[in-house]
């Protein structure tokens, strides 16, 4: 792994907050193990091994019932590690893949059978090459018959430039569009300011757009254990759009600088983000089940 890589927390605390029965960790990853699932040659970082067995052990430790495993950029469009983890989960994990326009229909079908239910497009230039807009639209059209949704990852400062494209995508796609990590707001700016206000406008005007309210460790300037500057942003989204929010640990916290969070302490933030049992159930059970396991509802 990279010499400055921060490995995941070796001994996370047992959360004081007990998540509701059937709760889903709706954003996590697997890395390798590299000897079995090599990292992509074009990767921008080389992580530690963090395979499915460690992920599933963490799931049990934190009290969750299921996982949604999102393809990590270090594996590029080679989805084998993620798909293998989904298949090994015995139905308790779903996946979000990364695909290129040359993917075949047979490959998409195989991913679906493995448990994939979405495809992710990255708009962070520091992590991967920027997704061409025409490629997103082409792939989105091809996955529609499978019932998959689209996941997009961008930073708040880039939303004005992406606005016309994202609104056109959300208007023209008959599918859910999930935004990773609240669009990465700058939490040093006012929650009622124009930058975060634009993201709230995106959610308000486009009812098929959802948001993950995850990753305070990436956004916070105040830091652990409370990540106090991030909580109001996440809580605003949960309270304003309770039917369209998801939460996940982001384990094993790829490409994180500064500190490595304790996943048990991240779970303990949940009552501050979703302060009522009803909101907690929607965030952790009802919404992810509706999106990833609709056949079981």
mmCIF file of C-alpha atoms in Angstrom:
data_model
loop_
_atom_site.group_PDB
_atom_site.id
_atom_site.type_symbol
_atom_site.label_atom_id
_atom_site.label_comp_id
_atom_site.label_asym_id
_atom_site.label_seq_id
_atom_site.Cartn_x
_atom_site.Cartn_y
_atom_site.Cartn_z
ATOM 1 C CA UNK A 1 0.000 0.000 0.000
ATOM 2 C CA UNK A 2 1.037 3.649 -0.313
ATOM 3 C CA UNK A 3 3.496 4.665 2.424
ATOM 4 C CA UNK A 4 1.132 7.353 3.726
ATOM 5 C CA UNK A 5 -1.955 5.122 3.583
ATOM 6 C CA UNK A 6 -4.077 5.061 6.731
ATOM 7 C CA UNK A 7 -5.307 1.504 7.418
ATOM 8 C CA UNK A 8 -8.835 1.055 8.756
ATOM 9 C CA UNK A 9 -9.402 1.186 12.521
ATOM 10 C CA UNK A 10 -8.177 -2.143 13.962
ATOM 11 C CA UNK A 11 -10.584 -2.290 16.910
ATOM 12 C CA UNK A 12 -13.697 -0.138 16.461
ATOM 13 C CA UNK A 13 -15.869 0.464 19.496
ATOM 14 C CA UNK A 14 -19.165 -1.307 20.017
ATOM 15 C CA UNK A 15 -21.737 1.418 19.290
ATOM 16 C CA UNK A 16 -23.821 2.712 22.167
ATOM 17 C CA UNK A 17 -26.625 3.360 19.666
ATOM 18 C CA UNK A 18 -28.473 0.228 18.610
ATOM 19 C CA UNK A 19 -29.527 0.479 14.980
ATOM 20 C CA UNK A 20 -33.050 -0.706 14.126
ATOM 21 C CA UNK A 21 -33.575 -4.316 13.118
ATOM 22 C CA UNK A 22 -32.756 -4.885 9.469
ATOM 23 C CA UNK A 23 -30.468 -1.843 9.199
ATOM 24 C CA UNK A 24 -28.335 -1.481 6.068
ATOM 25 C CA UNK A 25 -24.807 -0.063 5.835
ATOM 26 C CA UNK A 26 -25.541 1.466 2.443
ATOM 27 C CA UNK A 27 -22.049 2.652 1.482
ATOM 28 C CA UNK A 28 -18.936 0.565 2.024
ATOM 29 C CA UNK A 29 -16.161 -0.967 -0.065
ATOM 30 C CA UNK A 30 -13.833 -3.930 -0.416
ATOM 31 C CA UNK A 31 -10.157 -3.673 -1.411
ATOM 32 C CA UNK A 32 -8.781 -6.871 -2.922
ATOM 33 C CA UNK A 33 -7.197 -8.813 -1.392
ATOM 34 C CA UNK A 34 -4.741 -7.770 -4.090
ATOM 35 C CA UNK A 35 -3.312 -11.278 -4.517
ATOM 36 C CA UNK A 36 -6.760 -12.454 -5.626
ATOM 37 C CA UNK A 37 -8.240 -9.254 -7.086
ATOM 38 C CA UNK A 38 -5.421 -6.987 -8.343
ATOM 39 C CA UNK A 39 -5.828 -3.233 -8.236
ATOM 40 C CA UNK A 40 -6.287 -1.325 -11.490
ATOM 41 C CA UNK A 41 -3.079 -0.184 -13.230
ATOM 42 C CA UNK A 42 -4.550 3.316 -13.692
ATOM 43 C CA UNK A 43 -5.444 3.722 -9.979
ATOM 44 C CA UNK A 44 -4.604 6.970 -8.202
ATOM 45 C CA UNK A 45 -3.911 5.225 -4.869
ATOM 46 C CA UNK A 46 -2.870 1.801 -3.580
ATOM 47 C CA UNK A 47 -4.755 0.798 -0.419
ATOM 48 C CA UNK A 48 -4.338 -1.910 2.174
ATOM 49 C CA UNK A 49 -6.178 -5.192 1.695
ATOM 50 C CA UNK A 50 -9.695 -4.972 3.124
ATOM 51 C CA UNK A 51 -11.643 -7.970 1.937
ATOM 52 C CA UNK A 52 -15.157 -9.266 2.379
ATOM 53 C CA UNK A 53 -14.476 -11.259 5.541
ATOM 54 C CA UNK A 54 -13.382 -8.126 7.419
ATOM 55 C CA UNK A 55 -16.349 -6.204 6.052
ATOM 56 C CA UNK A 56 -18.867 -8.823 7.126
ATOM 57 C CA UNK A 57 -17.261 -9.088 10.573
ATOM 58 C CA UNK A 58 -17.616 -5.318 10.967
ATOM 59 C CA UNK A 59 -21.259 -5.529 9.885
ATOM 60 C CA UNK A 60 -21.977 -7.965 12.710
ATOM 61 C CA UNK A 61 -19.967 -5.946 15.225
ATOM 62 C CA UNK A 62 -21.875 -2.745 14.456
ATOM 63 C CA UNK A 63 -25.269 -4.475 14.477
ATOM 64 C CA UNK A 64 -26.216 -4.109 10.813
ATOM 65 C CA UNK A 65 -28.060 -6.749 8.818
ATOM 66 C CA UNK A 66 -26.928 -5.907 5.281
ATOM 67 C CA UNK A 67 -24.377 -4.034 3.181
ATOM 68 C CA UNK A 68 -24.316 -2.096 -0.065
ATOM 69 C CA UNK A 69 -20.812 -2.485 -1.489
ATOM 70 C CA UNK A 70 -19.743 0.339 -3.787
ATOM 71 C CA UNK A 71 -17.016 -0.284 -6.341
ATOM 72 C CA UNK A 72 -13.800 1.395 -5.193
ATOM 73 C CA UNK A 73 -11.874 3.539 -7.680
ATOM 74 C CA UNK A 74 -8.671 1.597 -6.958
ATOM 75 C CA UNK A 75 -10.266 -1.369 -8.774
ATOM 76 C CA UNK A 76 -11.353 0.733 -11.767
ATOM 77 C CA UNK A 77 -14.013 -1.046 -13.828
ATOM 78 C CA UNK A 78 -12.879 -4.501 -12.696
ATOM 79 C CA UNK A 79 -15.834 -5.342 -10.462
ATOM 80 C CA UNK A 80 -14.727 -8.853 -9.479
ATOM 81 C CA UNK A 81 -13.887 -8.123 -5.822
ATOM 82 C CA UNK A 82 -17.170 -6.325 -5.243
ATOM 83 C CA UNK A 83 -19.220 -8.958 -7.094
ATOM 84 C CA UNK A 84 -17.462 -11.780 -5.239
ATOM 85 C CA UNK A 85 -18.332 -10.152 -1.911
ATOM 86 C CA UNK A 86 -21.978 -9.769 -2.930
ATOM 87 C CA UNK A 87 -22.216 -13.403 -3.985
ATOM 88 C CA UNK A 88 -20.550 -14.569 -0.761
ATOM 89 C CA UNK A 89 -23.041 -12.598 1.342
ATOM 90 C CA UNK A 90 -25.919 -15.024 0.712
ATOM 91 C CA UNK A 91 -28.240 -12.201 -0.290
ATOM 92 C CA UNK A 92 -27.213 -9.819 2.483
ATOM 93 C CA UNK A 93 -25.201 -7.505 0.217
ATOM 94 C CA UNK A 94 -25.960 -5.605 -2.956
ATOM 95 C CA UNK A 95 -23.443 -3.847 -5.176
ATOM 96 C CA UNK A 96 -22.866 -0.641 -7.104
ATOM 97 C CA UNK A 97 -20.563 -1.167 -10.080
ATOM 98 C CA UNK A 98 -18.300 0.934 -12.244
ATOM 99 C CA UNK A 99 -18.667 0.142 -15.941
ATOM 100 C CA UNK A 100 -17.397 1.591 -19.191
ATOM 101 C CA UNK A 101 -19.356 2.010 -22.393
ATOM 102 C CA UNK A 102 -17.737 -1.108 -23.905
ATOM 103 C CA UNK A 103 -19.374 -3.335 -21.271
ATOM 104 C CA UNK A 104 -21.456 -6.058 -22.895
ATOM 105 C CA UNK A 105 -25.072 -6.883 -22.126
ATOM 106 C CA UNK A 106 -23.927 -10.315 -20.952
ATOM 107 C CA UNK A 107 -21.528 -8.688 -18.478
ATOM 108 C CA UNK A 108 -24.282 -6.429 -17.159
ATOM 109 C CA UNK A 109 -26.555 -9.446 -16.717
ATOM 110 C CA UNK A 110 -23.825 -11.311 -14.833
ATOM 111 C CA UNK A 111 -23.335 -8.339 -12.510
ATOM 112 C CA UNK A 112 -27.076 -8.187 -11.898
ATOM 113 C CA UNK A 113 -27.130 -11.870 -10.987
ATOM 114 C CA UNK A 114 -24.234 -11.268 -8.598
ATOM 115 C CA UNK A 115 -26.281 -8.617 -6.790
ATOM 116 C CA UNK A 116 -25.404 -5.316 -8.480
ATOM 117 C CA UNK A 117 -28.230 -2.787 -8.506
ATOM 118 C CA UNK A 118 -26.554 0.464 -9.522
ATOM 119 C CA UNK A 119 -23.689 2.029 -11.433
ATOM 120 C CA UNK A 120 -21.446 4.805 -10.145
ATOM 121 C CA UNK A 121 -20.028 7.757 -12.056
ATOM 122 C CA UNK A 122 -17.204 9.753 -10.540
ATOM 123 C CA UNK A 123 -16.796 13.475 -11.123
ATOM 124 C CA UNK A 124 -13.789 13.959 -8.828
ATOM 125 C CA UNK A 125 -10.831 14.565 -11.101
ATOM 126 C CA UNK A 126 -8.345 13.933 -8.313
ATOM 127 C CA UNK A 127 -9.513 10.319 -8.050
ATOM 128 C CA UNK A 128 -10.283 9.169 -11.598
ATOM 129 C CA UNK A 129 -10.585 10.525 -15.079
ATOM 130 C CA UNK A 130 -13.725 12.635 -15.380
ATOM 131 C CA UNK A 131 -16.741 10.682 -16.634
ATOM 132 C CA UNK A 132 -17.721 11.857 -20.137
ATOM 133 C CA UNK A 133 -21.287 13.063 -20.043
ATOM 134 C CA UNK A 134 -22.333 11.193 -23.160
ATOM 135 C CA UNK A 135 -20.953 7.990 -21.647
ATOM 136 C CA UNK A 136 -23.076 8.434 -18.539
ATOM 137 C CA UNK A 137 -26.228 8.918 -20.602
ATOM 138 C CA UNK A 138 -25.444 5.922 -22.814
ATOM 139 C CA UNK A 139 -24.775 3.596 -19.872
ATOM 140 C CA UNK A 140 -27.764 4.916 -17.941
ATOM 141 C CA UNK A 141 -29.992 3.984 -20.857
ATOM 142 C CA UNK A 142 -28.560 0.486 -21.008
ATOM 143 C CA UNK A 143 -29.008 -0.266 -17.302
ATOM 144 C CA UNK A 144 -32.583 1.013 -17.171
ATOM 145 C CA UNK A 145 -34.105 -2.344 -18.216
ATOM 146 C CA UNK A 146 -32.294 -3.967 -15.273
ATOM 147 C CA UNK A 147 -33.949 -1.587 -12.829
ATOM 148 C CA UNK A 148 -30.604 -0.193 -11.683
ATOM 149 C CA UNK A 149 -30.049 3.320 -10.385
ATOM 150 C CA UNK A 150 -27.286 5.864 -10.992
ATOM 151 C CA UNK A 151 -24.824 7.085 -8.346
ATOM 152 C CA UNK A 152 -22.855 10.311 -8.868
ATOM 153 C CA UNK A 153 -19.935 11.622 -6.840
ATOM 154 C CA UNK A 154 -18.897 15.268 -7.035
ATOM 155 C CA UNK A 155 -17.821 18.203 -4.873
ATOM 156 C CA UNK A 156 -20.073 21.128 -3.986
ATOM 157 C CA UNK A 157 -17.825 23.642 -5.699
ATOM 158 C CA UNK A 158 -18.396 21.853 -9.011
ATOM 159 C CA UNK A 159 -22.192 21.651 -8.811
ATOM 160 C CA UNK A 160 -22.841 24.984 -10.607
ATOM 161 C CA UNK A 161 -20.874 23.752 -13.634
ATOM 162 C CA UNK A 162 -22.623 20.372 -13.511
ATOM 163 C CA UNK A 163 -26.085 21.739 -12.779
ATOM 164 C CA UNK A 164 -27.508 21.732 -16.307
ATOM 165 C CA UNK A 165 -26.207 18.245 -16.962
ATOM 166 C CA UNK A 166 -27.370 16.710 -13.677
ATOM 167 C CA UNK A 167 -30.810 18.273 -13.902
ATOM 168 C CA UNK A 168 -31.169 17.053 -17.476
ATOM 169 C CA UNK A 169 -30.101 13.561 -16.397
ATOM 170 C CA UNK A 170 -32.548 13.496 -13.481
ATOM 171 C CA UNK A 171 -35.355 14.815 -15.686
ATOM 172 C CA UNK A 172 -34.731 12.349 -18.502
ATOM 173 C CA UNK A 173 -33.905 9.180 -16.587
ATOM 174 C CA UNK A 174 -36.708 7.016 -15.302
ATOM 175 C CA UNK A 175 -34.494 5.953 -12.406
ATOM 176 C CA UNK A 176 -33.181 7.098 -9.062
ATOM 177 C CA UNK A 177 -30.044 9.253 -8.981
ATOM 178 C CA UNK A 178 -28.120 8.953 -5.699
ATOM 179 C CA UNK A 179 -25.558 11.608 -4.729
ATOM 180 C CA UNK A 180 -22.640 10.402 -2.624
ATOM 181 C CA UNK A 181 -21.828 12.132 0.671
ATOM 182 C CA UNK A 182 -24.217 15.117 0.343
ATOM 183 C CA UNK A 183 -22.283 16.375 -2.674
ATOM 184 C CA UNK A 184 -19.304 17.013 -0.355
ATOM 185 C CA UNK A 185 -20.375 20.412 1.047
ATOM 186 C CA UNK A 186 -17.869 22.890 2.442
ATOM 187 C CA UNK A 187 -19.049 22.778 6.059
ATOM 188 C CA UNK A 188 -17.156 25.974 6.916
ATOM 189 C CA UNK A 189 -19.778 27.828 4.877
ATOM 190 C CA UNK A 190 -23.284 28.609 6.156
ATOM 191 C CA UNK A 191 -25.815 25.824 6.001
ATOM 192 C CA UNK A 192 -28.304 28.387 4.669
ATOM 193 C CA UNK A 193 -25.790 29.832 2.221
ATOM 194 C CA UNK A 194 -25.957 29.646 -1.579
ATOM 195 C CA UNK A 195 -23.578 26.682 -2.021
ATOM 196 C CA UNK A 196 -25.435 24.158 0.125
ATOM 197 C CA UNK A 197 -28.659 25.838 -0.887
ATOM 198 C CA UNK A 198 -28.022 24.819 -4.486
ATOM 199 C CA UNK A 199 -27.713 21.192 -3.449
ATOM 200 C CA UNK A 200 -30.949 21.416 -1.469
ATOM 201 C CA UNK A 201 -32.560 22.961 -4.544
ATOM 202 C CA UNK A 202 -31.428 19.968 -6.608
ATOM 203 C CA UNK A 203 -33.160 17.639 -4.148
ATOM 204 C CA UNK A 204 -36.239 19.821 -3.842
ATOM 205 C CA UNK A 205 -36.829 20.230 -7.590
ATOM 206 C CA UNK A 206 -35.940 16.685 -8.653
ATOM 207 C CA UNK A 207 -37.832 14.053 -6.648
ATOM 208 C CA UNK A 208 -35.831 11.163 -8.097
ATOM 209 C CA UNK A 209 -32.571 12.527 -6.611
ATOM 210 C CA UNK A 210 -31.480 10.959 -3.301
ATOM 211 C CA UNK A 211 -28.531 11.752 -1.031
ATOM 212 C CA UNK A 212 -26.206 9.750 1.177
ATOM 213 C CA UNK A 213 -25.623 11.576 4.452
ATOM 214 C CA UNK A 214 -22.354 9.780 5.092
ATOM 215 C CA UNK A 215 -18.655 10.537 5.561
ATOM 216 C CA UNK A 216 -18.422 13.226 8.252
ATOM 217 C CA UNK A 217 -14.769 12.227 8.598
ATOM 218 C CA UNK A 218 -14.139 13.492 5.046
ATOM 219 C CA UNK A 219 -16.011 16.760 5.418
ATOM 220 C CA UNK A 220 -15.334 17.912 8.962
ATOM 221 C CA UNK A 221 -12.947 20.641 9.984
ATOM 222 C CA UNK A 222 -13.739 20.241 13.697
ATOM 223 C CA UNK A 223 -12.949 16.531 13.617
ATOM 224 C CA UNK A 224 -13.760 13.587 15.867
ATOM 225 C CA UNK A 225 -15.380 12.425 17.960
ATOM 226 C CA UNK A 226 -18.445 14.571 17.283
ATOM 227 C CA UNK A 227 -17.842 15.998 13.802
ATOM 228 C CA UNK A 228 -20.048 18.807 15.061
ATOM 229 C CA UNK A 229 -19.730 20.964 11.950
ATOM 230 C CA UNK A 230 -21.096 18.230 9.666
ATOM 231 C CA UNK A 231 -24.082 17.073 11.718
ATOM 232 C CA UNK A 232 -26.354 20.072 10.896
ATOM 233 C CA UNK A 233 -25.885 19.557 7.148
ATOM 234 C CA UNK A 234 -26.769 15.863 7.333
ATOM 235 C CA UNK A 235 -29.693 16.493 9.684
ATOM 236 C CA UNK A 236 -31.142 19.145 7.369
ATOM 237 C CA UNK A 237 -31.231 16.679 4.473
ATOM 238 C CA UNK A 238 -32.686 13.866 6.592
ATOM 239 C CA UNK A 239 -35.436 16.071 7.996
ATOM 240 C CA UNK A 240 -36.299 17.746 4.680
ATOM 241 C CA UNK A 241 -36.099 14.634 2.464
ATOM 242 C CA UNK A 242 -36.678 11.652 4.783
ATOM 243 C CA UNK A 243 -37.807 9.304 2.004
ATOM 244 C CA UNK A 244 -34.655 9.863 -0.083
ATOM 245 C CA UNK A 245 -31.679 9.464 2.244
ATOM 246 C CA UNK A 246 -29.165 6.679 2.830
ATOM 247 C CA UNK A 247 -26.290 6.222 5.273
ATOM 248 C CA UNK A 248 -23.131 4.135 5.267
ATOM 249 C CA UNK A 249 -19.850 3.747 7.110
ATOM 250 C CA UNK A 250 -17.662 4.184 3.993
ATOM 251 C CA UNK A 251 -15.467 1.417 5.453
ATOM 252 C CA UNK A 252 -12.512 0.978 4.931
ATOM 253 C CA UNK A 253 -12.442 4.741 4.300
ATOM 254 C CA UNK A 254 -10.495 4.986 1.035
ATOM 255 C CA UNK A 255 -7.853 7.625 0.443
ATOM 256 C CA UNK A 256 -8.548 9.368 3.743
ATOM 257 C CA UNK A 257 -6.021 11.847 5.095
ATOM 258 C CA UNK A 258 -5.579 13.201 8.603
ATOM 259 C CA UNK A 259 -7.207 10.528 10.759
ATOM 260 C CA UNK A 260 -8.949 7.177 10.560
ATOM 261 C CA UNK A 261 -12.418 7.145 12.157
ATOM 262 C CA UNK A 262 -13.716 4.633 14.647
ATOM 263 C CA UNK A 263 -16.670 3.022 12.868
ATOM 264 C CA UNK A 264 -18.494 2.431 16.136
ATOM 265 C CA UNK A 265 -18.322 6.146 16.910
ATOM 266 C CA UNK A 266 -19.655 6.929 13.429
ATOM 267 C CA UNK A 267 -22.714 4.805 14.203
ATOM 268 C CA UNK A 268 -23.173 6.757 17.421
ATOM 269 C CA UNK A 269 -23.638 9.938 15.365
ATOM 270 C CA UNK A 270 -26.831 8.558 13.834
ATOM 271 C CA UNK A 271 -29.267 9.817 16.516
ATOM 272 C CA UNK A 272 -27.919 13.329 15.979
ATOM 273 C CA UNK A 273 -28.448 13.057 12.208
ATOM 274 C CA UNK A 274 -31.818 11.283 12.405
ATOM 275 C CA UNK A 275 -33.194 12.269 15.813
ATOM 276 C CA UNK A 276 -36.416 10.219 15.899
ATOM 277 C CA UNK A 277 -37.025 6.476 15.614
ATOM 278 C CA UNK A 278 -39.149 7.105 12.511
ATOM 279 C CA UNK A 279 -36.346 8.993 10.756
ATOM 280 C CA UNK A 280 -33.814 6.378 11.827
ATOM 281 C CA UNK A 281 -35.905 3.590 10.373
ATOM 282 C CA UNK A 282 -36.375 5.392 7.069
ATOM 283 C CA UNK A 283 -32.682 6.218 6.792
ATOM 284 C CA UNK A 284 -31.324 2.809 7.769
ATOM 285 C CA UNK A 285 -34.036 0.303 6.796
ATOM 286 C CA UNK A 286 -36.949 1.475 4.671
ATOM 287 C CA UNK A 287 -35.080 3.545 2.084
ATOM 288 C CA UNK A 288 -32.192 1.144 1.370
ATOM 289 C CA UNK A 289 -34.550 -1.815 1.267
ATOM 290 C CA UNK A 290 -36.798 0.004 -1.215
ATOM 291 C CA UNK A 291 -33.822 0.772 -3.454
ATOM 292 C CA UNK A 292 -31.789 -2.463 -3.190
ATOM 293 C CA UNK A 293 -34.175 -5.223 -2.050
ATOM 294 C CA UNK A 294 -37.597 -4.124 -3.362
ATOM 295 C CA UNK A 295 -38.596 -7.733 -3.911
ATOM 296 C CA UNK A 296 -38.512 -8.307 -0.140
ATOM 297 C CA UNK A 297 -40.775 -5.416 0.816
#
